[in-house]
Short mmCIF file of C-alpha atoms in Angstrom, two decimals:
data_model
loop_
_atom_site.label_atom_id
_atom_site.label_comp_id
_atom_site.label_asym_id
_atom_site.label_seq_id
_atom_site.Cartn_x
_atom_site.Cartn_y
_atom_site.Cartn_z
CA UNK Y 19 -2.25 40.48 7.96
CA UNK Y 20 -2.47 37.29 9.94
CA UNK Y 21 -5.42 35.92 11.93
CA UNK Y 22 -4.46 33.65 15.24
CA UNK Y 23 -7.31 31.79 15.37
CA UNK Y 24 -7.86 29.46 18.57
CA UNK Y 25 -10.49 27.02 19.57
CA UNK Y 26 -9.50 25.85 22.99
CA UNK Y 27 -5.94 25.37 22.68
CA UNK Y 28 -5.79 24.18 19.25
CA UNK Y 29 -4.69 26.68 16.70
CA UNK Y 30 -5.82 26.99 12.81
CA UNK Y 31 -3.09 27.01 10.55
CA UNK Y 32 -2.83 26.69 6.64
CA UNK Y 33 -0.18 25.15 4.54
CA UNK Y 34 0.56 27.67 1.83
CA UNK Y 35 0.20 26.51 -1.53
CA UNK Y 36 2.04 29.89 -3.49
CA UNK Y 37 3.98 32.44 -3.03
CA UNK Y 38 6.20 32.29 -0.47
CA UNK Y 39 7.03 29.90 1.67
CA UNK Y 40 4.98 27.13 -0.60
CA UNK Y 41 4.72 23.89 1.79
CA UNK Y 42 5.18 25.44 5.09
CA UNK Y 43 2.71 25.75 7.34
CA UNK Y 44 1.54 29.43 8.57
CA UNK Y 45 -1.45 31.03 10.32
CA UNK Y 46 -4.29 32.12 7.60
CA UNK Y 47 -4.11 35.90 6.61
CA UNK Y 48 -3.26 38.03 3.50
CA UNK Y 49 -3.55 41.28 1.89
CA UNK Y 50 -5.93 44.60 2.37
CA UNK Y 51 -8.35 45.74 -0.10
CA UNK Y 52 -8.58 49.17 -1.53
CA UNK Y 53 -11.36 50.65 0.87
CA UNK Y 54 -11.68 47.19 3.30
CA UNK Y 55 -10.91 47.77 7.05
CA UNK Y 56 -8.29 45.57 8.77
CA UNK Y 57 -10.64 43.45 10.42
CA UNK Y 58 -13.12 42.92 7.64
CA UNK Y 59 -10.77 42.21 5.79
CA UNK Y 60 -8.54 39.32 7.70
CA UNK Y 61 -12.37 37.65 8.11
CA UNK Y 62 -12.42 38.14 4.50
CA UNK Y 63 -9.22 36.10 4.03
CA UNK Y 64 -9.84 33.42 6.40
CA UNK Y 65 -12.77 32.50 4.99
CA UNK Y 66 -11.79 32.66 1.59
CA UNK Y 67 -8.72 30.16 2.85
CA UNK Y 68 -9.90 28.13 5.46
CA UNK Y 69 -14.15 28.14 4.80
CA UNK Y 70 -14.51 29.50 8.50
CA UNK Y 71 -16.00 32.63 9.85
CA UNK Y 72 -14.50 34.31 12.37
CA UNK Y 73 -14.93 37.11 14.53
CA UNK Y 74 -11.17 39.50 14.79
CA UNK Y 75 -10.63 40.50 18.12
CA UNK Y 76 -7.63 42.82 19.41
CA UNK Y 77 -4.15 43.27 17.48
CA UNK Y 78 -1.44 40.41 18.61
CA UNK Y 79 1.41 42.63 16.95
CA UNK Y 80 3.23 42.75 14.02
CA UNK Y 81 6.49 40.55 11.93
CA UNK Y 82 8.15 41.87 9.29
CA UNK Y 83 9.70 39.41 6.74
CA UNK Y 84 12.03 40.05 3.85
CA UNK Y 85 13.45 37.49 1.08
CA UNK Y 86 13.90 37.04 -2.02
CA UNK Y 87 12.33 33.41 -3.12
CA UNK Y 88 10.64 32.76 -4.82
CA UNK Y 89 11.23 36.58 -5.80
CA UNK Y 90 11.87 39.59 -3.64
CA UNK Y 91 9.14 40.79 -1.01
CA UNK Y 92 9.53 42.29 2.21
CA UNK Y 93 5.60 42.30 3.72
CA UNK Y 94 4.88 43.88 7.26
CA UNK Y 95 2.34 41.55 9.02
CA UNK Y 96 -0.21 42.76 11.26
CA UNK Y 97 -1.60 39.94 13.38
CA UNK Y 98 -4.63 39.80 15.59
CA UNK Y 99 -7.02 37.17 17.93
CA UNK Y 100 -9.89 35.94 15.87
CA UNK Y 101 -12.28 33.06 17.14
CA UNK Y 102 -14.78 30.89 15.25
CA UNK Y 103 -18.15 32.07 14.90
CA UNK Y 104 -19.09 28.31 14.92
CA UNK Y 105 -16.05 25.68 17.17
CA UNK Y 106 -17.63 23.07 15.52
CA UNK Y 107 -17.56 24.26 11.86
CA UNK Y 108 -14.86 22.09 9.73
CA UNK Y 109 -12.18 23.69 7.57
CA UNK Y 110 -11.50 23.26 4.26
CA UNK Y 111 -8.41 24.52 2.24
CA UNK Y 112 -9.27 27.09 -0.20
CA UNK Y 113 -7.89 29.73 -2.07
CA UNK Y 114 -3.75 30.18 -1.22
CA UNK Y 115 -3.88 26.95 0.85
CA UNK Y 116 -3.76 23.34 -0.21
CA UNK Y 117 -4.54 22.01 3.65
CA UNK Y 118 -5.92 23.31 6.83
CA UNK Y 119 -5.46 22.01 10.21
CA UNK Y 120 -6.50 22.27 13.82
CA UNK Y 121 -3.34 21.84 15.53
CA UNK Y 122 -2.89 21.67 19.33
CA UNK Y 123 -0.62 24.07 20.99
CA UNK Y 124 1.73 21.25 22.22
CA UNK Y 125 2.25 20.09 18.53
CA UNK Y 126 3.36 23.05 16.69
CA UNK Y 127 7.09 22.24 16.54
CA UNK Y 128 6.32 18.93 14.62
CA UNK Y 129 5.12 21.49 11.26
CA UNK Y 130 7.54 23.02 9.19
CA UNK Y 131 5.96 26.70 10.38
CA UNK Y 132 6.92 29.79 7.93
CA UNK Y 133 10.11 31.56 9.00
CA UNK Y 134 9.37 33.59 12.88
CA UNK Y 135 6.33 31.89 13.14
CA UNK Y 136 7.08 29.85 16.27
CA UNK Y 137 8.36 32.81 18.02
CA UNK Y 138 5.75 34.88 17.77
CA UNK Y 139 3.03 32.26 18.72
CA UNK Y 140 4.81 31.77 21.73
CA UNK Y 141 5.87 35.84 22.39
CA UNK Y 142 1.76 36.01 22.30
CA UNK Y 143 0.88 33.15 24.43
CA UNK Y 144 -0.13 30.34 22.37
#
């Protein structure tokens, strides 16, 4: 699961520091736990990445991405709106990121984003 989280028209995105796509820059997000609902649990993960509550709003839609590096995975992302409980609360990198950023809208094509990322911000209006 991924979280789109937005504060004006800046958007919060991680850089991933295992796993896939290590070094690229994504939106926060990450797996279920047994007995966790899908909105607990993406606040779950974005806190335990970023150090930011947030409150999930309504699903975005869903990716699906399949590779094999650094091993073989094919995940099925569900994303949805989330929003900062507090605007003014600064993010700090925790957990399966090694930086967090605030990024306008306008600047996303200067990251390296994760594979479909860029399309599917903009397919959802950011």
């Amino acid at each position: 699961m991924g979280a789109v989280v937005r504060r004006g028209d800046e958007v919060l995105l991680i850089r991933r520091a295992r796993g896939t796509a290590v070094g690229q820059w994504s939106i926060p997000g990450g797996r279920v736990e047994f007995g966790e609902g899908l909105k607990a649990a993406l606040a779950r993960e974005v806190l335990e990445e970023t150090g930011l509550e947030v409150v999930v709003g309504r699903f975005l839609g869903w990716a699906e991405r399949i590779g094999d590096d650094p091993g073989p995975y094919h995940y099925v992302i569900l994303d949805f709106a989330a929003e900062p409980v507090d605007p003014a609360a600064v993010p700090r990198a925790g957990d399966d990121a090694d930086d967090v950023a605030w990024v306008p809208a306008k600047a996303l094509e200067t990251y390296p984003l994760v594979a479909g990322l860029a399309e599917f911000l903009h397919r959802v209006g950011v």
